[in-house]
Tab-separated table of C-alpha atoms in Angstrom:
chain	number	residue	atom	x	y	z
A	1	MET	CA	-85.044	51.019	-176.365
A	2	LEU	CA	-84.343	50.470	-172.572
A	3	LYS	CA	-87.996	50.793	-171.659
A	4	ARG	CA	-88.843	48.194	-174.273
A	5	ILE	CA	-86.283	45.772	-172.731
A	6	ILE	CA	-87.533	46.409	-169.201
A	7	LYS	CA	-91.182	45.834	-170.354
A	8	LYS	CA	-90.178	42.501	-172.030
A	9	LEU	CA	-88.311	41.465	-168.886
A	10	LEU	CA	-91.337	42.320	-166.703
A	11	ILE	CA	-93.629	40.320	-169.032
A	12	PHE	CA	-91.297	37.339	-168.561
A	13	ILE	CA	-90.639	37.877	-164.779
A	14	ILE	CA	-94.129	38.694	-163.479
A	15	PRO	CA	-95.652	35.269	-164.352
A	16	PHE	CA	-92.712	33.547	-162.677
A	17	VAL	CA	-93.072	35.689	-159.545
A	18	LEU	CA	-96.766	35.026	-159.432
A	19	GLY	CA	-96.116	31.289	-159.873
A	20	VAL	CA	-93.574	31.293	-157.003
A	21	ALA	CA	-96.007	33.180	-154.844
A	22	PHE	CA	-98.748	30.742	-155.505
A	23	PHE	CA	-96.331	27.878	-154.714
A	24	VAL	CA	-95.205	29.395	-151.410
A	25	ALA	CA	-98.779	30.170	-150.421
A	26	PHE	CA	-100.148	26.719	-151.090
A	27	GLU	CA	-97.300	24.213	-150.675
A	28	PRO	CA	-98.408	22.062	-147.753
A	29	TYR	CA	-95.001	21.469	-146.183
A	30	ASN	CA	-94.545	24.949	-144.575
A	31	TYR	CA	-91.087	24.951	-146.070
A	32	TRP	CA	-90.547	28.641	-145.298
A	33	LEU	CA	-91.951	28.353	-141.748
A	34	ILE	CA	-94.506	31.199	-142.335
A	35	LYS	CA	-97.674	29.207	-141.669
A	36	ASP	CA	-99.230	27.915	-138.500
A	37	ASN	CA	-98.416	24.241	-139.376
A	38	SER	CA	-97.579	21.860	-142.168
A	39	SER	CA	-99.832	19.203	-143.472
A	40	TYR	CA	-99.565	15.780	-141.902
A	41	LEU	CA	-97.650	14.276	-144.831
A	42	GLY	CA	-95.262	17.232	-144.986
A	43	ARG	CA	-94.168	17.175	-141.365
A	44	ALA	CA	-90.852	15.453	-142.018
A	45	VAL	CA	-89.567	18.264	-144.231
A	46	TYR	CA	-91.095	20.897	-141.916
A	47	SER	CA	-89.453	19.369	-138.807
A	48	VAL	CA	-85.932	19.489	-140.444
A	49	ARG	CA	-86.540	23.046	-141.680
A	50	ARG	CA	-87.620	24.065	-138.194
A	51	LEU	CA	-84.544	22.557	-136.551
A	52	LYS	CA	-82.282	24.099	-139.254
A	53	SER	CA	-83.641	27.515	-138.298
A	54	GLY	CA	-82.102	27.022	-134.859
A	55	ARG	CA	-85.230	28.310	-133.055
A	56	CYS	CA	-86.076	25.163	-131.198
A	57	LYS	CA	-85.385	24.704	-127.474
A	58	ASN	CA	-87.960	22.129	-126.391
A	59	ILE	CA	-88.819	19.377	-128.839
A	60	ILE	CA	-90.954	16.327	-129.164
A	61	LEU	CA	-89.593	13.571	-131.508
A	62	GLY	CA	-91.072	10.323	-132.566
A	63	ASN	CA	-93.651	8.769	-135.057
A	64	SER	CA	-97.345	9.513	-135.464
A	65	LEU	CA	-98.099	8.421	-131.863
A	66	MET	CA	-96.230	11.536	-130.751
A	67	ALA	CA	-97.228	13.672	-133.636
A	68	ASN	CA	-100.806	13.158	-132.570
A	69	TRP	CA	-100.270	14.657	-129.181
A	70	ASN	CA	-102.485	17.566	-128.287
A	71	GLU	CA	-99.865	20.351	-128.049
A	72	ASP	CA	-102.167	22.836	-126.306
A	73	TYR	CA	-102.821	20.333	-123.570
A	74	VAL	CA	-99.200	19.430	-123.189
A	75	GLU	CA	-98.291	23.147	-122.709
A	76	GLN	CA	-101.189	23.548	-120.389
A	77	ILE	CA	-100.097	20.853	-117.876
A	78	SER	CA	-96.310	21.243	-118.300
A	79	GLY	CA	-96.046	25.036	-118.665
A	80	VAL	CA	-93.560	24.354	-121.636
A	81	ASP	CA	-94.033	25.395	-125.212
A	82	TYR	CA	-92.839	22.454	-127.186
A	83	ASP	CA	-92.114	22.199	-130.959
A	84	ASN	CA	-93.758	18.873	-131.832
A	85	LEU	CA	-91.425	17.634	-134.643
A	86	ALA	CA	-92.643	14.112	-134.688
A	87	TYR	CA	-94.070	12.899	-137.956
A	88	GLY	CA	-95.987	9.835	-139.210
A	89	GLY	CA	-94.050	6.751	-140.233
A	90	ALA	CA	-90.771	7.871	-138.576
A	91	SER	CA	-88.664	4.877	-137.669
A	92	LEU	CA	-86.702	5.091	-134.461
A	93	TYR	CA	-83.577	5.296	-136.602
A	94	GLU	CA	-84.952	8.490	-138.095
A	95	THR	CA	-85.862	9.836	-134.648
A	96	VAL	CA	-82.192	9.221	-133.396
A	97	GLU	CA	-80.832	11.031	-136.510
A	98	GLU	CA	-83.223	13.881	-136.026
A	99	PHE	CA	-82.082	14.328	-132.489
A	100	TRP	CA	-78.475	14.695	-133.435
A	101	TYR	CA	-79.450	17.104	-136.174
A	102	ALA	CA	-81.356	19.080	-133.538
A	103	ALA	CA	-78.303	18.985	-131.177
A	104	GLU	CA	-76.190	20.359	-133.903
A	105	HIS	CA	-78.499	23.249	-134.898
A	106	CYS	CA	-80.310	24.190	-131.704
A	107	ASP	CA	-79.655	25.202	-128.169
A	108	LEU	CA	-81.823	22.496	-126.611
A	109	GLU	CA	-83.345	22.599	-123.193
A	110	ARG	CA	-85.874	19.692	-123.184
A	111	VAL	CA	-86.269	16.612	-125.303
A	112	VAL	CA	-89.169	14.229	-125.410
A	113	ILE	CA	-88.853	11.020	-127.465
A	114	GLY	CA	-91.542	8.517	-128.017
A	115	VAL	CA	-90.965	4.755	-128.243
A	116	ASN	CA	-92.965	1.554	-127.890
A	117	PHE	CA	-92.770	-2.145	-128.819
A	118	TYR	CA	-93.560	-1.316	-132.465
A	119	THR	CA	-90.712	1.187	-132.994
A	120	MET	CA	-88.158	-1.088	-131.406
A	121	ASN	CA	-88.647	-3.736	-134.086
A	122	THR	CA	-85.605	-4.193	-136.401
A	123	GLU	CA	-88.130	-4.457	-139.307
A	124	MET	CA	-89.234	-0.803	-138.760
A	125	ARG	CA	-85.997	0.725	-139.968
A	126	SER	CA	-85.262	3.294	-142.701
A	127	GLU	CA	-81.721	4.376	-143.011
A	128	THR	CA	-81.888	6.752	-146.048
A	129	ARG	CA	-85.115	8.648	-145.653
A	130	PHE	CA	-83.908	11.103	-143.118
A	131	GLN	CA	-80.770	11.887	-145.158
A	132	ASN	CA	-83.021	12.451	-148.225
A	133	THR	CA	-85.225	14.729	-146.072
A	134	VAL	CA	-82.201	16.795	-144.940
A	135	LYS	CA	-81.002	17.198	-148.553
A	136	LEU	CA	-84.422	18.574	-149.579
A	137	ALA	CA	-84.726	20.774	-146.494
A	138	GLU	CA	-81.292	22.302	-147.156
A	139	ASN	CA	-81.851	22.792	-150.904
A	140	PRO	CA	-84.749	25.323	-151.605
A	141	LEU	CA	-84.184	25.212	-155.340
A	142	SER	CA	-84.641	21.495	-155.448
A	143	PHE	CA	-87.952	22.010	-153.507
A	144	ILE	CA	-89.266	24.726	-155.831
A	145	GLY	CA	-88.122	22.758	-158.928
A	146	GLY	CA	-89.796	19.479	-157.892
A	147	ALA	CA	-92.888	18.705	-159.972
A	148	SER	CA	-94.396	16.524	-157.246
A	149	TYR	CA	-94.273	19.444	-154.826
A	150	TRP	CA	-96.037	21.676	-157.287
A	151	SER	CA	-98.656	18.922	-157.614
A	152	ASP	CA	-99.070	18.946	-153.830
A	153	ALA	CA	-99.523	22.724	-153.923
A	154	ILE	CA	-102.220	22.492	-156.529
A	155	THR	CA	-104.003	19.803	-154.625
A	156	ASN	CA	-103.850	21.874	-151.518
A	157	PHE	CA	-105.241	24.810	-153.323
A	158	ASN	CA	-108.114	22.658	-154.625
A	159	VAL	CA	-108.830	21.330	-151.127
A	160	LYS	CA	-108.867	24.772	-149.585
A	161	GLY	CA	-111.071	26.013	-152.348
A	162	VAL	CA	-113.806	23.273	-152.017
A	163	ASN	CA	-113.642	23.609	-148.172
A	164	LEU	CA	-114.159	27.295	-148.431
A	165	ILE	CA	-117.305	26.638	-150.574
A	166	ALA	CA	-118.438	24.170	-147.875
A	167	ASP	CA	-117.914	26.908	-145.230
A	168	VAL	CA	-119.754	29.589	-147.226
A	169	THR	CA	-122.710	27.463	-148.347
A	170	GLY	CA	-122.933	25.235	-145.215
A	171	ASN	CA	-123.034	22.208	-147.558
A	172	GLU	CA	-120.719	19.465	-145.981
A	173	GLN	CA	-120.849	17.441	-149.187
A	174	TYR	CA	-118.196	19.754	-150.685
A	175	ARG	CA	-115.822	19.313	-147.841
A	176	ARG	CA	-112.605	17.351	-148.389
A	177	ARG	CA	-111.053	15.562	-145.439
A	178	VAL	CA	-107.658	13.957	-144.833
A	179	ASP	CA	-108.157	10.106	-144.507
A	180	ASP	CA	-105.254	9.535	-142.013
A	181	PRO	CA	-106.848	9.613	-138.493
A	182	SER	CA	-103.484	10.576	-136.922
A	183	SER	CA	-103.329	13.816	-138.803
A	184	MET	CA	-102.142	16.794	-136.784
A	185	ASN	CA	-104.975	18.911	-138.350
A	186	GLN	CA	-107.754	16.757	-137.051
A	187	ASN	CA	-109.390	16.031	-133.757
A	188	LEU	CA	-111.496	13.079	-134.664
A	189	SER	CA	-113.812	11.133	-132.286
A	190	THR	CA	-114.254	7.402	-132.551
A	191	GLU	CA	-117.836	7.919	-133.893
A	192	GLU	CA	-116.420	9.151	-137.184
A	193	ILE	CA	-114.219	6.089	-137.869
A	194	ALA	CA	-115.384	3.177	-135.692
A	195	ILE	CA	-116.821	0.121	-137.250
A	196	TYR	CA	-118.710	-2.231	-134.868
A	197	ASN	CA	-119.738	-5.868	-135.368
A	198	GLN	CA	-122.969	-7.338	-133.986
A	199	ALA	CA	-121.214	-8.038	-130.697
A	200	GLY	CA	-120.358	-4.387	-130.272
A	201	GLU	CA	-116.656	-4.925	-130.861
A	202	ARG	CA	-114.537	-2.596	-132.956
A	203	GLU	CA	-113.864	-4.409	-136.255
A	204	ASP	CA	-111.596	-1.580	-137.308
A	205	ILE	CA	-109.262	-2.044	-134.416
A	206	LYS	CA	-109.206	-5.804	-135.126
A	207	ALA	CA	-108.251	-5.090	-138.722
A	208	TYR	CA	-105.515	-2.705	-137.486
A	209	GLY	CA	-104.241	-5.367	-135.148
A	210	ALA	CA	-103.988	-7.875	-137.944
A	211	THR	CA	-101.847	-5.463	-140.044
A	212	ILE	CA	-99.526	-4.789	-137.030
A	213	TYR	CA	-99.233	-8.543	-136.400
A	214	ASP	CA	-98.114	-9.062	-140.008
A	215	GLN	CA	-95.420	-6.450	-139.535
A	216	CYS	CA	-94.272	-7.943	-136.165
A	217	ALA	CA	-94.592	-11.642	-136.863
A	218	GLU	CA	-90.871	-11.865	-137.704
A	219	TYR	CA	-90.105	-9.355	-134.816
A	220	GLY	CA	-86.434	-8.750	-134.362
A	221	PHE	CA	-85.468	-6.761	-131.310
A	222	ASN	CA	-82.991	-4.038	-132.173
A	223	PHE	CA	-80.336	-3.808	-129.437
A	224	ASP	CA	-78.693	-0.983	-131.365
A	225	TYR	CA	-81.723	1.144	-130.646
A	226	ILE	CA	-81.025	0.759	-126.906
A	227	ASP	CA	-77.413	1.831	-127.400
A	228	ALA	CA	-78.515	4.768	-129.543
A	229	LEU	CA	-81.173	5.990	-127.077
A	230	THR	CA	-78.810	5.648	-124.047
A	231	GLU	CA	-76.189	7.576	-125.969
A	232	ILE	CA	-78.733	10.410	-126.497
A	233	ALA	CA	-79.584	10.322	-122.785
A	234	ASP	CA	-75.941	10.475	-121.810
A	235	TYR	CA	-75.432	13.459	-124.111
A	236	CYS	CA	-78.461	15.259	-122.641
A	237	ASN	CA	-77.377	14.560	-119.144
A	238	ASP	CA	-73.904	15.900	-119.884
A	239	ASN	CA	-75.236	19.026	-121.452
A	240	ASP	CA	-77.967	19.927	-118.910
A	241	ILE	CA	-80.748	18.940	-121.356
A	242	GLU	CA	-83.843	17.429	-119.834
A	243	ILE	CA	-84.554	14.100	-121.514
A	244	ILE	CA	-87.853	12.232	-121.237
A	245	PHE	CA	-88.816	8.990	-122.941
A	246	VAL	CA	-92.593	8.377	-123.384
A	247	ILE	CA	-93.497	4.696	-123.953
A	248	SER	CA	-96.960	4.713	-125.465
A	249	ASN	CA	-99.739	2.165	-124.878
A	250	CYS	CA	-101.807	0.238	-127.392
A	251	ASN	CA	-105.220	-1.338	-127.566
A	252	LYS	CA	-106.005	-4.719	-125.842
A	253	VAL	CA	-106.454	-6.202	-129.346
A	254	LEU	CA	-102.722	-5.588	-129.939
A	255	TRP	CA	-101.782	-6.932	-126.488
A	256	ASP	CA	-103.538	-10.209	-127.214
A	257	ASN	CA	-102.921	-10.627	-130.863
A	258	VAL	CA	-99.427	-9.187	-131.199
A	259	ILE	CA	-97.475	-8.747	-127.957
A	260	TYR	CA	-98.532	-11.921	-126.281
A	261	LYS	CA	-98.876	-13.878	-129.453
A	262	VAL	CA	-95.306	-13.081	-130.779
A	263	GLY	CA	-93.942	-13.104	-127.258
A	264	LEU	CA	-92.598	-9.591	-126.823
A	265	GLU	CA	-92.793	-9.198	-123.072
A	266	SER	CA	-89.109	-9.917	-122.399
A	267	TYR	CA	-87.939	-7.549	-125.076
A	268	MET	CA	-90.255	-4.798	-123.716
A	269	ALA	CA	-88.800	-5.303	-120.191
A	270	LYS	CA	-85.270	-4.953	-121.645
A	271	TYR	CA	-85.789	-1.542	-123.240
A	272	LYS	CA	-87.876	-0.217	-120.317
A	273	ASP	CA	-85.080	-1.109	-117.798
A	274	ALA	CA	-82.477	0.344	-120.093
A	275	LEU	CA	-84.225	3.638	-120.581
A	276	LYS	CA	-85.197	3.994	-116.835
A	277	SER	CA	-81.521	3.609	-115.967
A	278	CYS	CA	-80.459	6.753	-117.734
A	279	ALA	CA	-83.524	9.086	-118.123
A	280	THR	CA	-86.938	9.998	-116.898
A	281	VAL	CA	-89.435	7.576	-118.421
A	282	TYR	CA	-93.261	8.037	-118.705
A	283	ASP	CA	-94.289	4.420	-119.158
A	284	PHE	CA	-97.895	3.880	-120.306
A	285	GLU	CA	-97.299	0.604	-121.933
A	286	PHE	CA	-99.398	-1.776	-119.763
A	287	ASP	CA	-102.198	-4.178	-120.367
A	288	ASN	CA	-104.653	-2.233	-118.273
A	289	GLU	CA	-108.095	-0.542	-118.314
A	290	GLN	CA	-107.021	2.097	-120.755
A	291	ALA	CA	-105.812	-0.573	-123.197
A	292	ALA	CA	-109.287	-2.215	-122.947
A	293	ASN	CA	-111.165	0.997	-123.447
A	294	ASP	CA	-111.912	1.195	-127.232
A	295	ASP	CA	-113.447	4.640	-126.888
A	296	VAL	CA	-109.994	6.293	-126.345
A	297	TYR	CA	-108.460	4.824	-129.579
A	298	LEU	CA	-108.830	6.064	-133.071
A	299	ASP	CA	-107.290	2.784	-134.137
A	300	GLY	CA	-105.096	0.183	-132.289
A	301	MET	CA	-102.453	2.768	-131.163
A	302	HIS	CA	-103.431	6.364	-131.826
A	303	LEU	CA	-105.460	8.008	-129.143
A	304	VAL	CA	-108.334	10.490	-129.433
A	305	ARG	CA	-106.753	13.908	-129.123
């Protein structure tokens, strides 16, 4: 009788265990921190999970401009092994919230935060997404029980399967690629995405610039962001944490058709002066030769890694 009950339980439990094993193996968020990296779109959840583990000492925060950094090169030139916890689409509000979450859970030694004119825009603000990400990161049952996350796992399984076929057969037609050029899992060259007109100009960068202009046409400078960033700097200085702000540059098209056109120069001077007064600042945001060099840009902001 007992053996029959155990057998029935195993028949019920084994498919469940196999299903969970499949989910853990192929969910693209690296929720359990057992893989090398998360997928690009899963980095927000991964970042919070990583911070919650308390293992981080040196962290990089920001949006996709920072997420796209070449971590190996950063470690090579700095001698510091950073956890790059930046993720695509992160507003500066989310970055600030993520810092305080990191300060609560980790013994921090170094913090690098990325900003630029785009992130300082009041329009680029999301006050609920980080809290929702934290809820998901702190509730594994909610993650396992989410139908959309199972769908992501199945999609990831299919992608890995067809890419394996491409590797084995050498037939690149089978290969599936992520469309987002700022994905952490890619190291694209401009040759793969650039679209040139007859004059040899990058039409794709012009289109990107038009999109950014639409988002910045009603630009509202967020002075609260300056207060929030200087508060972070003060906390770091008081607690012997090295704090660095990195101000990223953009392509010449964005300088001409967004920054100058909207009239952002005075706002840019304000946040640069404020940050330089309280922390180390690596300021790359200038209308210079690099801005005019289309070959170093995947689009109007993201650099070739």
